[in-house]
Short mmCIF file of C-alpha atoms and ligand atoms in Angstrom, two decimals:
data_model
loop_
_atom_site.label_atom_id
_atom_site.label_comp_id
_atom_site.label_asym_id
_atom_site.label_seq_id
_atom_site.Cartn_x
_atom_site.Cartn_y
_atom_site.Cartn_z
CA MET A 1 -2.96 140.28 -26.88
CA THR A 2 -1.17 142.91 -25.68
CA GLN A 3 2.21 142.06 -23.43
CA ALA A 4 1.21 142.69 -20.55
CA SER A 5 -0.96 139.26 -21.43
CA LEU A 6 1.70 137.59 -21.27
CA GLY A 7 1.29 136.44 -17.91
CA GLN A 8 5.15 136.67 -16.36
CA SER A 9 4.44 139.59 -14.70
CA VAL A 10 1.45 138.56 -13.47
CA VAL A 11 2.62 135.80 -12.68
CA GLN A 12 5.84 137.04 -10.77
CA LYS A 13 3.37 139.16 -8.87
CA GLU A 14 1.62 135.64 -7.55
CA ILE A 15 5.04 134.47 -6.54
CA GLN A 16 5.95 137.31 -5.04
CA ALA A 17 2.96 137.44 -2.99
CA GLN A 18 3.39 133.34 -1.98
CA ASN A 19 6.73 134.96 -0.45
CA ASN A 20 5.50 137.22 2.17
CA GLY A 21 5.05 134.33 4.85
CA VAL A 22 1.69 133.90 5.12
CA SER A 23 1.56 131.08 1.85
CA SER A 24 2.34 128.05 1.69
CA SER A 25 5.10 126.93 -0.91
CA VAL A 26 4.00 125.69 -4.59
CA THR A 27 5.52 122.05 -4.48
CA LYS A 28 3.80 120.68 -7.34
CA THR A 29 3.30 122.05 -10.52
CA GLN A 30 0.13 123.28 -11.32
CA PRO A 31 -1.73 125.50 -14.24
CA LEU A 32 -2.69 128.00 -11.60
CA TRP A 33 -3.40 130.29 -14.73
CA LEU A 34 -5.00 129.88 -18.02
CA LEU A 35 -5.07 131.89 -20.53
CA ALA A 36 -7.62 131.84 -23.91
CA GLU A 37 -6.40 132.92 -26.94
CA VAL A 38 -9.77 132.77 -28.22
CA THR A 39 -8.82 133.80 -31.72
CA TYR A 40 -6.19 135.53 -33.56
CA ARG A 41 -7.99 138.32 -35.42
CA CYS A 42 -8.32 141.60 -34.68
CA PRO A 43 -8.93 145.25 -35.99
CA LEU A 44 -5.67 146.80 -34.39
CA HIS A 45 -2.47 146.77 -36.03
CA CYS A 46 -0.09 146.95 -33.63
CA ALA A 47 3.45 147.38 -34.21
CA PHE A 48 4.54 145.29 -31.11
CA CYS A 49 1.85 142.44 -30.76
CA TYR A 50 2.89 139.48 -29.48
CA ASN A 51 0.99 137.15 -31.29
CA PRO A 52 2.69 134.90 -33.98
CA THR A 53 3.87 136.98 -37.30
CA ASP A 54 1.95 134.08 -39.07
CA TYR A 55 -1.41 134.23 -37.33
CA ASP A 56 -3.10 134.52 -40.18
CA LYS A 57 -3.10 130.61 -40.51
CA HIS A 58 -5.02 129.97 -37.38
CA THR A 59 -8.00 132.54 -37.97
CA GLN A 60 -9.94 130.13 -40.14
CA ASN A 61 -10.26 127.53 -37.54
CA GLU A 62 -11.29 128.28 -33.70
CA LEU A 63 -12.67 125.98 -31.21
CA THR A 64 -16.48 126.52 -31.28
CA THR A 65 -18.44 127.49 -27.78
CA GLU A 66 -18.56 124.23 -26.63
CA GLN A 67 -14.77 123.73 -26.94
CA TRP A 68 -13.81 126.67 -24.67
CA ILE A 69 -16.10 125.72 -22.16
CA GLN A 70 -15.35 122.52 -21.64
CA ALA A 71 -10.94 123.22 -22.04
CA LEU A 72 -12.63 125.88 -18.90
CA GLN A 73 -14.25 123.18 -17.19
CA ASP A 74 -10.82 120.44 -17.70
CA ALA A 75 -8.37 123.39 -16.13
CA ARG A 76 -10.29 124.17 -13.40
CA ARG A 77 -10.46 120.49 -12.80
CA LEU A 78 -6.22 120.60 -13.09
CA GLY A 79 -6.39 123.99 -10.25
CA ALA A 80 -6.85 126.89 -12.77
CA LEU A 81 -7.76 129.82 -10.79
CA GLN A 82 -7.00 132.44 -13.03
CA LEU A 83 -8.69 133.01 -16.63
CA GLY A 84 -7.08 135.26 -18.98
CA ILE A 85 -9.23 136.05 -22.09
CA SER A 86 -7.11 137.40 -24.52
CA GLY A 87 -6.37 137.21 -28.22
CA GLY A 88 -5.92 139.27 -30.60
CA GLU A 89 -9.46 141.08 -29.81
CA PRO A 90 -11.55 138.38 -27.45
CA LEU A 91 -14.27 141.19 -28.14
CA LEU A 92 -14.59 139.91 -32.18
CA ARG A 93 -16.23 136.84 -30.85
CA ASP A 94 -19.64 137.01 -29.89
CA ASP A 95 -19.92 134.08 -27.43
CA ILE A 96 -17.36 135.96 -24.89
CA GLU A 97 -20.82 136.13 -22.39
CA ASP A 98 -21.05 132.69 -22.47
CA ILE A 99 -17.31 131.66 -21.28
CA VAL A 100 -17.58 134.42 -18.94
CA ILE A 101 -20.75 132.72 -17.29
CA GLU A 102 -19.03 129.70 -17.75
CA ALA A 103 -16.54 131.01 -15.88
CA LYS A 104 -18.18 132.40 -12.62
CA ARG A 105 -19.90 129.03 -12.38
CA LEU A 106 -16.82 127.08 -12.34
CA GLY A 107 -15.24 129.57 -9.94
CA TYR A 108 -12.56 131.55 -11.43
CA TYR A 109 -11.81 134.70 -11.16
CA SER A 110 -12.20 136.08 -14.88
CA ASN A 111 -10.25 138.95 -16.48
CA LEU A 112 -10.62 140.21 -19.89
CA ILE A 113 -7.71 141.52 -21.99
CA THR A 114 -8.65 144.05 -24.84
CA SER A 115 -7.94 146.77 -26.59
CA GLY A 116 -10.82 148.83 -25.72
CA VAL A 117 -12.61 147.86 -29.72
CA GLY A 118 -16.19 146.79 -29.38
CA LEU A 119 -16.69 146.94 -26.11
CA THR A 120 -20.17 148.37 -25.70
CA GLU A 121 -23.02 149.82 -22.98
CA LYS A 122 -24.73 146.33 -23.70
CA ARG A 123 -21.91 143.94 -23.70
CA ILE A 124 -20.02 145.47 -20.52
CA GLN A 125 -23.33 144.92 -18.75
CA ALA A 126 -24.05 141.68 -20.03
CA PHE A 127 -20.60 140.36 -18.14
CA LYS A 128 -20.84 142.49 -15.29
CA GLU A 129 -24.07 140.58 -14.82
CA GLY A 130 -22.10 137.12 -16.37
CA GLY A 131 -19.59 137.93 -13.55
CA LEU A 132 -16.67 139.12 -15.26
CA ASP A 133 -14.16 140.19 -12.64
CA HIS A 134 -11.81 142.67 -14.23
CA ILE A 135 -10.75 144.15 -17.66
CA GLN A 136 -7.41 145.27 -18.86
CA LEU A 137 -7.68 147.87 -21.49
CA SER A 138 -4.50 148.80 -23.05
CA MET A 139 -3.96 152.36 -23.48
CA HIS A 140 -0.30 153.78 -25.84
CA ASP A 141 0.02 157.02 -25.56
CA ILE A 142 -1.17 160.41 -23.97
CA THR A 143 -1.47 162.00 -27.73
CA GLU A 144 -3.42 160.79 -30.09
CA GLU A 145 -0.85 161.03 -32.71
CA ILE A 146 1.94 158.12 -31.05
CA ASN A 147 -1.52 155.49 -30.01
CA ASN A 148 -3.00 156.08 -33.67
CA PHE A 149 0.61 155.35 -35.08
CA ILE A 150 1.66 152.25 -33.19
CA THR A 151 -2.11 150.82 -33.72
CA ASN A 152 -2.45 151.47 -37.35
CA THR A 153 -5.71 152.64 -36.33
CA LYS A 154 -7.92 155.85 -35.19
CA THR A 155 -8.79 154.66 -31.71
CA PHE A 156 -7.42 157.05 -29.37
CA GLU A 157 -10.64 159.01 -28.46
CA LEU A 158 -12.40 155.41 -28.04
CA LYS A 159 -10.07 154.15 -25.84
CA LYS A 160 -10.80 156.94 -23.28
CA LYS A 161 -14.59 156.16 -23.75
CA VAL A 162 -13.79 152.95 -22.67
CA ALA A 163 -11.95 153.54 -19.74
CA ALA A 164 -14.55 155.63 -18.28
CA MET A 165 -17.40 152.79 -19.13
CA ILE A 166 -15.02 150.35 -17.79
CA LYS A 167 -15.55 152.65 -14.43
CA ASN A 168 -18.69 153.38 -14.69
CA HIS A 169 -19.66 149.75 -13.79
CA GLY A 170 -17.40 149.75 -11.12
CA TYR A 171 -14.59 147.21 -12.34
CA PRO A 172 -11.11 148.03 -11.26
CA MET A 173 -9.10 150.29 -13.96
CA VAL A 174 -6.11 148.42 -14.91
CA LEU A 175 -4.04 149.35 -18.26
CA ASN A 176 -1.75 148.22 -19.35
CA VAL A 177 1.26 150.81 -21.39
CA VAL A 178 3.28 148.49 -23.75
CA ILE A 179 6.28 151.31 -23.94
CA HIS A 180 8.96 151.31 -26.60
CA ARG A 181 11.01 154.02 -28.33
CA TYR A 182 7.86 155.68 -30.00
CA ASN A 183 6.09 156.97 -26.01
CA ILE A 184 8.81 156.02 -23.70
CA GLY A 185 9.57 159.71 -23.71
CA HIS A 186 6.11 160.41 -22.50
CA MET A 187 6.14 158.79 -19.16
CA ARG A 188 5.56 161.62 -16.56
CA GLN A 189 2.34 162.48 -18.57
CA ILE A 190 0.88 158.68 -19.08
CA LEU A 191 0.94 158.10 -15.78
CA GLU A 192 -0.87 161.12 -15.02
CA MET A 193 -3.09 160.33 -18.01
CA ALA A 194 -3.18 156.86 -16.25
CA GLU A 195 -4.73 158.91 -12.73
CA ALA A 196 -6.85 160.86 -13.96
CA LEU A 197 -9.05 158.43 -15.56
CA GLY A 198 -9.27 156.71 -12.03
CA ALA A 199 -6.86 153.90 -13.03
CA ASP A 200 -6.32 151.12 -9.75
CA TYR A 201 -2.79 149.42 -11.69
CA ILE A 202 -0.84 151.03 -14.60
CA GLU A 203 0.99 148.14 -15.87
CA LEU A 204 4.25 149.50 -17.61
CA ALA A 205 5.25 146.44 -19.76
CA ASN A 206 8.67 147.47 -21.80
CA THR A 207 8.59 145.98 -24.80
CA GLN A 208 9.92 141.82 -25.01
CA TYR A 209 11.12 140.91 -29.07
CA TYR A 210 8.53 138.07 -29.86
CA GLY A 211 6.15 137.85 -32.52
CA TRP A 212 5.70 141.18 -34.39
CA SER A 213 8.30 143.28 -32.26
CA LEU A 214 10.52 141.22 -32.85
CA VAL A 215 10.74 141.53 -36.41
CA ASN A 216 9.55 146.08 -35.52
CA ARG A 217 12.95 145.40 -32.57
CA SER A 218 15.18 147.77 -34.55
CA GLN A 219 12.48 150.36 -34.79
CA LEU A 220 10.95 149.71 -31.35
CA MET A 221 13.59 149.87 -29.12
CA PRO A 222 14.54 152.74 -26.90
CA THR A 223 17.95 153.56 -25.70
CA LYS A 224 19.65 151.90 -22.16
CA GLU A 225 19.00 155.79 -20.90
CA GLN A 226 15.52 156.42 -21.94
CA ILE A 227 14.32 153.00 -20.35
CA ASP A 228 16.72 154.32 -16.89
CA GLU A 229 14.77 157.66 -17.14
CA ALA A 230 11.69 156.09 -17.38
CA GLU A 231 12.48 153.81 -14.28
CA ARG A 232 13.57 156.70 -12.37
CA ILE A 233 10.08 158.70 -13.29
CA THR A 234 8.44 156.22 -12.46
CA ASN A 235 9.61 155.90 -9.02
CA GLU A 236 9.33 159.14 -8.66
CA PHE A 237 5.49 159.12 -8.76
CA ARG A 238 5.07 155.85 -7.15
CA GLU A 239 7.12 158.34 -3.77
CA LYS A 240 4.66 161.26 -4.77
CA GLN A 241 1.51 159.72 -4.93
CA GLY A 242 1.26 157.10 -2.23
CA SER A 243 -0.47 153.98 -2.58
CA LYS A 244 -3.13 154.66 -4.53
CA MET A 245 -2.13 153.66 -8.36
CA LYS A 246 -0.44 150.46 -8.48
CA ILE A 247 2.70 151.07 -10.71
CA PHE A 248 4.35 147.78 -11.99
CA PHE A 249 6.76 148.21 -14.26
CA VAL A 250 8.25 145.67 -16.29
CA VAL A 251 12.03 145.62 -16.90
CA PRO A 252 13.03 144.71 -20.26
CA ASP A 253 15.31 141.87 -20.56
CA TYR A 254 17.87 142.72 -23.29
CA PHE A 255 18.86 145.73 -21.05
CA SER A 256 19.63 143.81 -18.05
CA ASP A 257 22.71 140.90 -17.59
CA ARG A 258 20.42 137.97 -16.32
CA PRO A 259 17.64 136.93 -18.33
CA LYS A 260 13.89 136.63 -16.87
CA LYS A 261 12.43 133.21 -15.48
CA CYS A 262 10.02 132.82 -18.61
CA MET A 263 6.47 132.27 -17.48
CA ASN A 264 7.96 131.23 -13.87
CA GLY A 265 9.47 127.86 -15.74
CA TRP A 266 7.98 125.89 -18.87
CA GLY A 267 4.97 123.53 -17.88
CA GLU A 268 4.73 124.83 -14.13
CA VAL A 269 1.87 127.49 -13.83
CA PHE A 270 0.80 128.14 -17.06
CA MET A 271 -1.10 127.31 -19.66
CA ILE A 272 -2.19 129.12 -23.23
CA VAL A 273 -5.17 127.73 -24.90
CA THR A 274 -4.90 129.20 -28.58
CA ALA A 275 -7.41 130.31 -30.91
CA ASN A 276 -7.42 126.69 -32.87
CA GLY A 277 -6.98 124.41 -29.42
CA ASP A 278 -3.27 123.96 -29.50
CA VAL A 279 -2.04 124.06 -26.07
CA LEU A 280 1.20 125.76 -25.60
CA PRO A 281 3.91 126.40 -22.26
CA CYS A 282 4.05 130.02 -23.35
CA HIS A 283 2.93 132.50 -26.11
CA SER A 284 5.57 131.46 -28.47
CA ALA A 285 6.09 127.92 -28.13
CA ARG A 286 5.30 127.33 -31.64
CA VAL A 287 8.35 128.18 -32.80
CA LEU A 288 10.63 125.65 -31.11
CA PRO A 289 11.76 122.36 -33.27
CA ASN A 290 10.98 118.74 -32.93
CA MET A 291 7.81 119.44 -30.55
CA ASP A 292 4.73 118.26 -31.15
CA PHE A 293 1.90 120.73 -28.82
CA PRO A 294 -1.45 119.15 -28.71
CA ASN A 295 -4.32 120.33 -29.26
CA VAL A 296 -7.83 120.21 -27.24
CA ARG A 297 -9.64 118.59 -30.28
CA ASP A 298 -7.28 115.92 -30.05
CA LYS A 299 -6.38 115.40 -25.90
CA GLY A 300 -8.05 116.34 -22.60
CA LEU A 301 -6.09 119.03 -20.54
CA ASP A 302 -5.23 116.91 -17.68
CA TRP A 303 -3.14 114.85 -20.25
CA VAL A 304 -1.64 117.27 -22.56
CA TRP A 305 -0.30 118.77 -18.47
CA ASN A 306 0.64 116.20 -16.96
CA ASP A 307 2.00 113.70 -19.46
CA SER A 308 2.48 115.11 -22.76
CA PRO A 309 6.18 115.26 -24.40
CA ALA A 310 6.00 118.78 -24.95
CA PHE A 311 4.59 120.39 -21.30
CA ASN A 312 7.55 117.91 -20.04
CA LYS A 313 10.25 118.30 -22.18
CA TYR A 314 11.58 121.48 -20.19
CA ARG A 315 10.46 121.11 -16.75
CA GLY A 316 13.29 120.92 -14.61
CA ASP A 317 16.64 121.61 -15.40
CA SER A 318 17.92 118.18 -16.43
CA TRP A 319 17.47 119.35 -20.41
CA MET A 320 20.19 122.13 -19.70
CA LYS A 321 23.83 122.81 -21.12
CA GLU A 322 26.37 124.64 -20.10
CA PRO A 323 27.08 127.52 -18.53
CA CYS A 324 23.87 126.73 -17.30
CA ARG A 325 23.56 123.04 -15.83
CA SER A 326 26.59 124.02 -14.04
CA CYS A 327 25.55 127.59 -12.90
CA ALA A 328 25.15 128.51 -9.14
CA GLU A 329 21.82 130.97 -10.51
CA LYS A 330 20.22 128.39 -12.17
CA GLU A 331 17.09 127.64 -9.85
CA LYS A 332 17.06 131.97 -9.86
CA ASP A 333 15.95 132.00 -13.85
CA LEU A 334 15.68 128.19 -15.03
CA ALA A 335 18.06 129.50 -18.12
CA GLY A 336 15.56 132.24 -19.45
CA CYS A 337 13.56 132.07 -22.47
CA ARG A 338 13.62 128.87 -24.14
CA CYS A 339 11.99 130.88 -27.60
CA GLN A 340 14.33 133.83 -26.98
CA ALA A 341 17.22 131.16 -27.00
CA PHE A 342 15.66 129.15 -30.48
CA MET A 343 14.67 132.29 -32.69
CA LEU A 344 18.43 133.94 -31.84
CA THR A 345 21.19 131.57 -31.61
CA GLY A 346 19.18 128.52 -33.38
CA ASP A 347 19.80 126.87 -30.29
CA ALA A 348 16.69 125.48 -27.86
CA GLU A 349 18.97 124.49 -25.12
CA GLY A 350 21.67 126.61 -24.56
CA ALA A 351 21.30 129.94 -21.91
CA ASP A 352 19.01 132.79 -22.98
CA PRO A 353 21.26 135.65 -24.64
CA VAL A 354 20.54 137.85 -22.41
CA CYS A 355 22.63 136.42 -20.34
CA SER A 356 25.80 137.66 -20.20
CA LEU A 357 27.59 134.38 -19.43
CA SER A 358 25.76 133.08 -22.55
CA PRO A 359 29.00 132.17 -25.23
CA ASN A 360 25.98 133.89 -27.73
CA HIS A 361 25.24 137.21 -25.99
CA HIS A 362 26.61 139.22 -28.48
CA VAL A 363 23.74 138.49 -31.15
CA ILE A 364 21.58 141.18 -27.66
CA THR A 365 24.91 143.46 -27.76
CA LYS A 366 24.20 143.66 -31.69
CA ALA A 367 20.51 143.82 -31.50
CA ILE A 368 21.18 147.18 -29.68
CA GLU A 369 24.00 148.47 -31.84
CA ASP A 370 20.51 147.63 -34.87
CA SER A 371 18.66 149.69 -33.20
CA ARG A 372 20.73 152.95 -33.25
CA ASN A 373 22.03 152.54 -36.08
CA PRO A 374 20.24 155.04 -38.22
CA VAL A 375 20.10 153.24 -41.36
CA ILE A 376 18.60 149.76 -39.78
CA ALA A 377 16.09 151.66 -37.51
CA SER A 378 14.89 153.36 -40.44
CA LYS A 379 12.93 151.11 -42.13
CA PRO A 380 9.80 150.53 -42.23
CA ILE A 381 7.67 149.16 -39.45
CA ILE A 382 5.89 145.98 -40.58
CA PHE A 383 2.74 146.66 -38.89
CA ARG A 384 0.97 143.67 -37.70
CA ASN A 385 -2.52 143.15 -40.29
CA ASP A 386 -3.35 140.25 -42.57
CA LYS A 387 -1.76 141.27 -45.55
CA ASN A 388 2.14 141.47 -43.65
CA SER A 389 1.11 138.15 -41.64
CA LYS A 390 0.20 136.20 -45.49
CA ALA A 391 3.69 138.32 -46.80
CA ILE A 392 5.66 136.99 -43.69
CA ILE A 393 4.23 133.30 -44.72
CA ALA A 394 5.31 133.34 -48.48
CA GLY A 395 8.23 134.23 -47.42
CA GLU A 396 7.84 137.63 -49.29
CA LEU A 397 10.08 139.59 -45.94
CA GLU A 398 13.04 137.80 -46.24
CA ASP A 399 15.41 141.22 -45.22
CA ARG A 400 13.20 141.40 -42.22
CA VAL A 401 13.46 137.56 -40.66
CA LYS A 402 16.47 136.27 -42.31
CA GLU A 403 18.11 136.68 -38.98
CA PHE A 404 15.86 134.87 -36.97
CA HIS A 405 16.29 130.89 -36.57
CA ALA A 406 12.25 130.81 -37.16
CA LEU A 407 9.31 132.89 -37.86
CA PRO A 408 8.77 135.26 -34.88
CA MET C 1 -0.43 150.52 12.73
CA SER C 2 -2.68 148.29 14.47
CA VAL C 3 -6.21 146.47 14.40
CA ASN C 4 -8.51 147.72 17.34
CA GLN C 5 -11.62 145.04 18.87
CA THR C 6 -13.83 146.79 17.61
CA ASP C 7 -13.09 146.93 13.71
CA ILE C 8 -15.24 145.31 11.30
CA TYR C 9 -13.83 144.30 8.06
CA ALA C 10 -15.03 142.48 4.66
CA ILE C 11 -12.84 141.71 1.83
CA ALA C 12 -11.51 144.21 -0.03
CA LEU C 13 -13.63 145.46 -3.25
CA HIS C 14 -12.12 143.42 -6.15
CA HIS C 15 -10.89 140.87 -4.36
CA ARG C 16 -12.29 137.13 -3.54
CA PHE C 17 -11.37 134.85 -1.52
CA GLN C 18 -12.94 131.57 -1.72
CA TRP C 19 -11.65 127.59 -0.88
CA GLU C 20 -10.13 125.73 -3.34
CA GLU C 21 -10.52 122.04 -4.02
CA ALA C 22 -7.34 121.40 -5.82
CA GLN C 23 -5.15 123.13 -3.80
CA SER C 24 -6.83 121.93 -0.37
CA CYS C 25 -6.43 125.74 0.68
CA TYR C 26 -7.92 129.74 0.73
CA VAL C 27 -7.07 131.32 -1.65
CA ILE C 28 -7.38 135.31 -2.40
CA LEU C 29 -8.03 136.50 -6.16
CA PHE C 30 -7.40 140.00 -7.34
CA PRO C 31 -7.09 141.07 -11.13
CA GLU C 32 -4.19 139.44 -12.32
CA GLY C 33 -2.94 138.09 -9.09
CA MET C 34 -2.97 135.92 -6.31
CA VAL C 35 -2.30 134.11 -2.80
CA LYS C 36 -2.23 131.12 -1.45
CA LEU C 37 -3.18 131.39 2.33
CA ASN C 38 -1.76 128.39 4.94
CA GLY C 39 -3.90 126.80 7.57
CA GLY C 40 -4.33 129.57 9.78
CA ALA C 41 -4.25 132.07 7.81
CA GLY C 42 -7.36 131.32 6.23
CA GLU C 43 -8.82 130.53 9.15
CA VAL C 44 -8.64 133.80 10.12
CA LEU C 45 -9.95 134.90 6.81
CA ASN C 46 -13.20 133.27 6.95
CA LEU C 47 -14.66 134.55 9.74
CA VAL C 48 -14.03 138.48 8.04
CA ASP C 49 -17.61 138.92 6.84
CA GLY C 50 -18.53 142.10 7.13
CA LYS C 51 -20.64 141.16 10.17
CA ARG C 52 -18.31 140.01 13.02
CA THR C 53 -15.83 142.54 15.09
CA VAL C 54 -12.02 141.77 15.33
CA ALA C 55 -12.86 140.54 19.19
CA ASP C 56 -15.82 138.36 17.89
CA ILE C 57 -13.14 136.64 15.43
CA VAL C 58 -10.58 135.79 18.20
CA LEU C 59 -12.99 135.02 20.16
CA ALA C 60 -14.50 132.41 17.63
CA LEU C 61 -10.99 130.72 17.11
CA THR C 62 -9.32 130.61 20.23
CA ALA C 63 -12.52 128.92 21.53
CA LYS C 64 -12.33 126.11 18.27
CA PHE C 65 -8.48 125.89 18.73
CA SER C 66 -7.61 126.35 22.76
CA ASP C 67 -4.60 124.22 22.70
CA VAL C 68 -3.17 126.55 20.46
CA PRO C 69 -0.58 129.10 22.24
CA ASP C 70 -0.60 132.98 21.61
CA LEU C 71 -3.49 132.37 19.38
CA ALA C 72 -4.71 135.64 19.92
CA GLN C 73 -1.83 137.16 19.31
CA ASP C 74 -1.57 135.57 15.89
CA ILE C 75 -4.70 136.14 14.96
CA ILE C 76 -3.73 139.93 15.30
CA GLY C 77 -0.83 139.70 13.26
CA MET C 78 -2.65 138.08 10.54
CA LEU C 79 -5.64 140.76 9.94
CA ASP C 80 -2.34 143.53 9.82
CA LEU C 81 -0.52 142.32 7.73
CA ALA C 82 -3.86 141.22 5.66
CA ILE C 83 -4.75 145.32 5.37
CA GLU C 84 -1.44 145.91 4.68
CA LYS C 85 -1.80 144.22 1.79
CA ALA C 86 -4.99 145.79 1.09
CA TRP C 87 -6.90 142.27 1.29
CA LEU C 88 -9.67 143.90 3.19
CA ARG C 89 -11.06 147.06 4.01
CA GLN C 90 -12.70 148.23 6.87
CA LEU C 91 -16.54 148.89 7.24
CA ASN C 92 -16.67 151.32 10.58
S1 LIG V 1 -3.01 143.94 -32.70
FE1 LIG V 1 -2.62 144.81 -30.68
S2 LIG V 1 -4.50 145.05 -29.90
FE2 LIG V 1 -4.30 143.82 -31.93
S3 LIG V 1 -3.71 141.77 -30.20
FE3 LIG V 1 -2.03 143.05 -31.18
S4 LIG V 1 -1.29 143.78 -29.31
FE4 LIG V 1 -3.42 143.26 -28.90
S1 LIG V 2 23.89 130.82 -16.87
FE1 LIG V 2 22.03 129.93 -17.50
S2 LIG V 2 21.58 129.56 -15.18
FE2 LIG V 2 23.45 130.49 -15.17
S3 LIG V 2 22.41 133.16 -14.84
FE3 LIG V 2 22.90 133.09 -17.23
S4 LIG V 2 20.71 131.69 -18.08
FE4 LIG V 2 20.76 131.61 -15.91
#
């Protein structure tokens, strides 16, 4: 799954739209967004992959087509409207066509989030007929070299072919580019490529450090100066270009002094059903201690969303500690990301250390320093693959994960 | 910029407009985003069907809600906004 599918930027977009004066406000929690992470298998091995590093545990027990269809129906009844079909690489399953047809029947707006590998003429035709609304394609760089390096596969030519196929079938072209040290210097060329491909939307998602990207943080993190420059180029491009291609620049949280309002709040609008049926309020929630996440095999989604202890645990703000509890800004960010707080500080209820008011803010400053330390930054990238996942589960890559309070 | 009485609009490509039972309102759905429309806004867009002109829409709604003051102006305002947000495309 690429970082764009985190939904965070997506939910922000939705909320922004709500503030435009024509919309009613959200008064009760409702899983407007259902993300179906249908498989953790993936032919790519991206260094910045957001999936859990121990995903290898969840590749043998995927939900069946019938279980997915049941989940779609249950979530729709709870008010879910946007469906993301993601992974891993969702196209490794041969039942995406069935899922798409059911999504259409139920009235979802369905989004396929793909690396493009496995998208054939035959399948895209079936998706179109089945009523798939939109395909989001991940792109990595304008150079073959960086694309193939960062994904650890030879997929550059294929991505361009797939982009053309998406366009030919009348789909809006939505590109997602995860930004990191290796491509941040190519921002203008990336935007030009997107324009040349006829993109309607491009999401420039600065790497956020979860899963594999946390393990590779020192290797991937660009400098503050590079990010500022990238943003400047993006703004310049936006102005020059008018409103034809919509550009979203997702700002990296490590370099700001307040955290993001993660998932727009725990259990507020977002629900993820993972490959093995675990239901989560955010992608990395499984890292949190003393949590028991429900599974669709045991419980219906209605109970999961409304009554499960896991989904209620961090709703609202009564669980907060100082400095957040009495902070005037707490409704703005809801104390940030629980997973980031726990992984980096060992305290799941503390302020997200990204916040400059957090007593643990130094862990972020140190991470930025480490990424500039040539000895640390030159350690090899641990690519996301089954072998490395097994090694991490077995504790073999100890020195790369020991500073974290849970396996990323 | 403001709409003309003779303009004909439809919902923009890749956008879907539908009634949502669970939220009791109309919504517009598009790639990775959505907007909930309050009662009035939803009623206006519900008449945007690629056939009616702006004048037809105003006429239909002012007949239906004859007790609402300044309704015509609100309808035009809503259509202007919808165009600015690229929820609509013009057919003529
Ligand atoms: S390896 Fe790459 S393509 Fe595969 S799920 Fe991870 S980020 Fe997506
Ligand atoms: S102290 Fe807590 S609530 Fe206040 S801005 Fe920082 S993270 Fe947000």
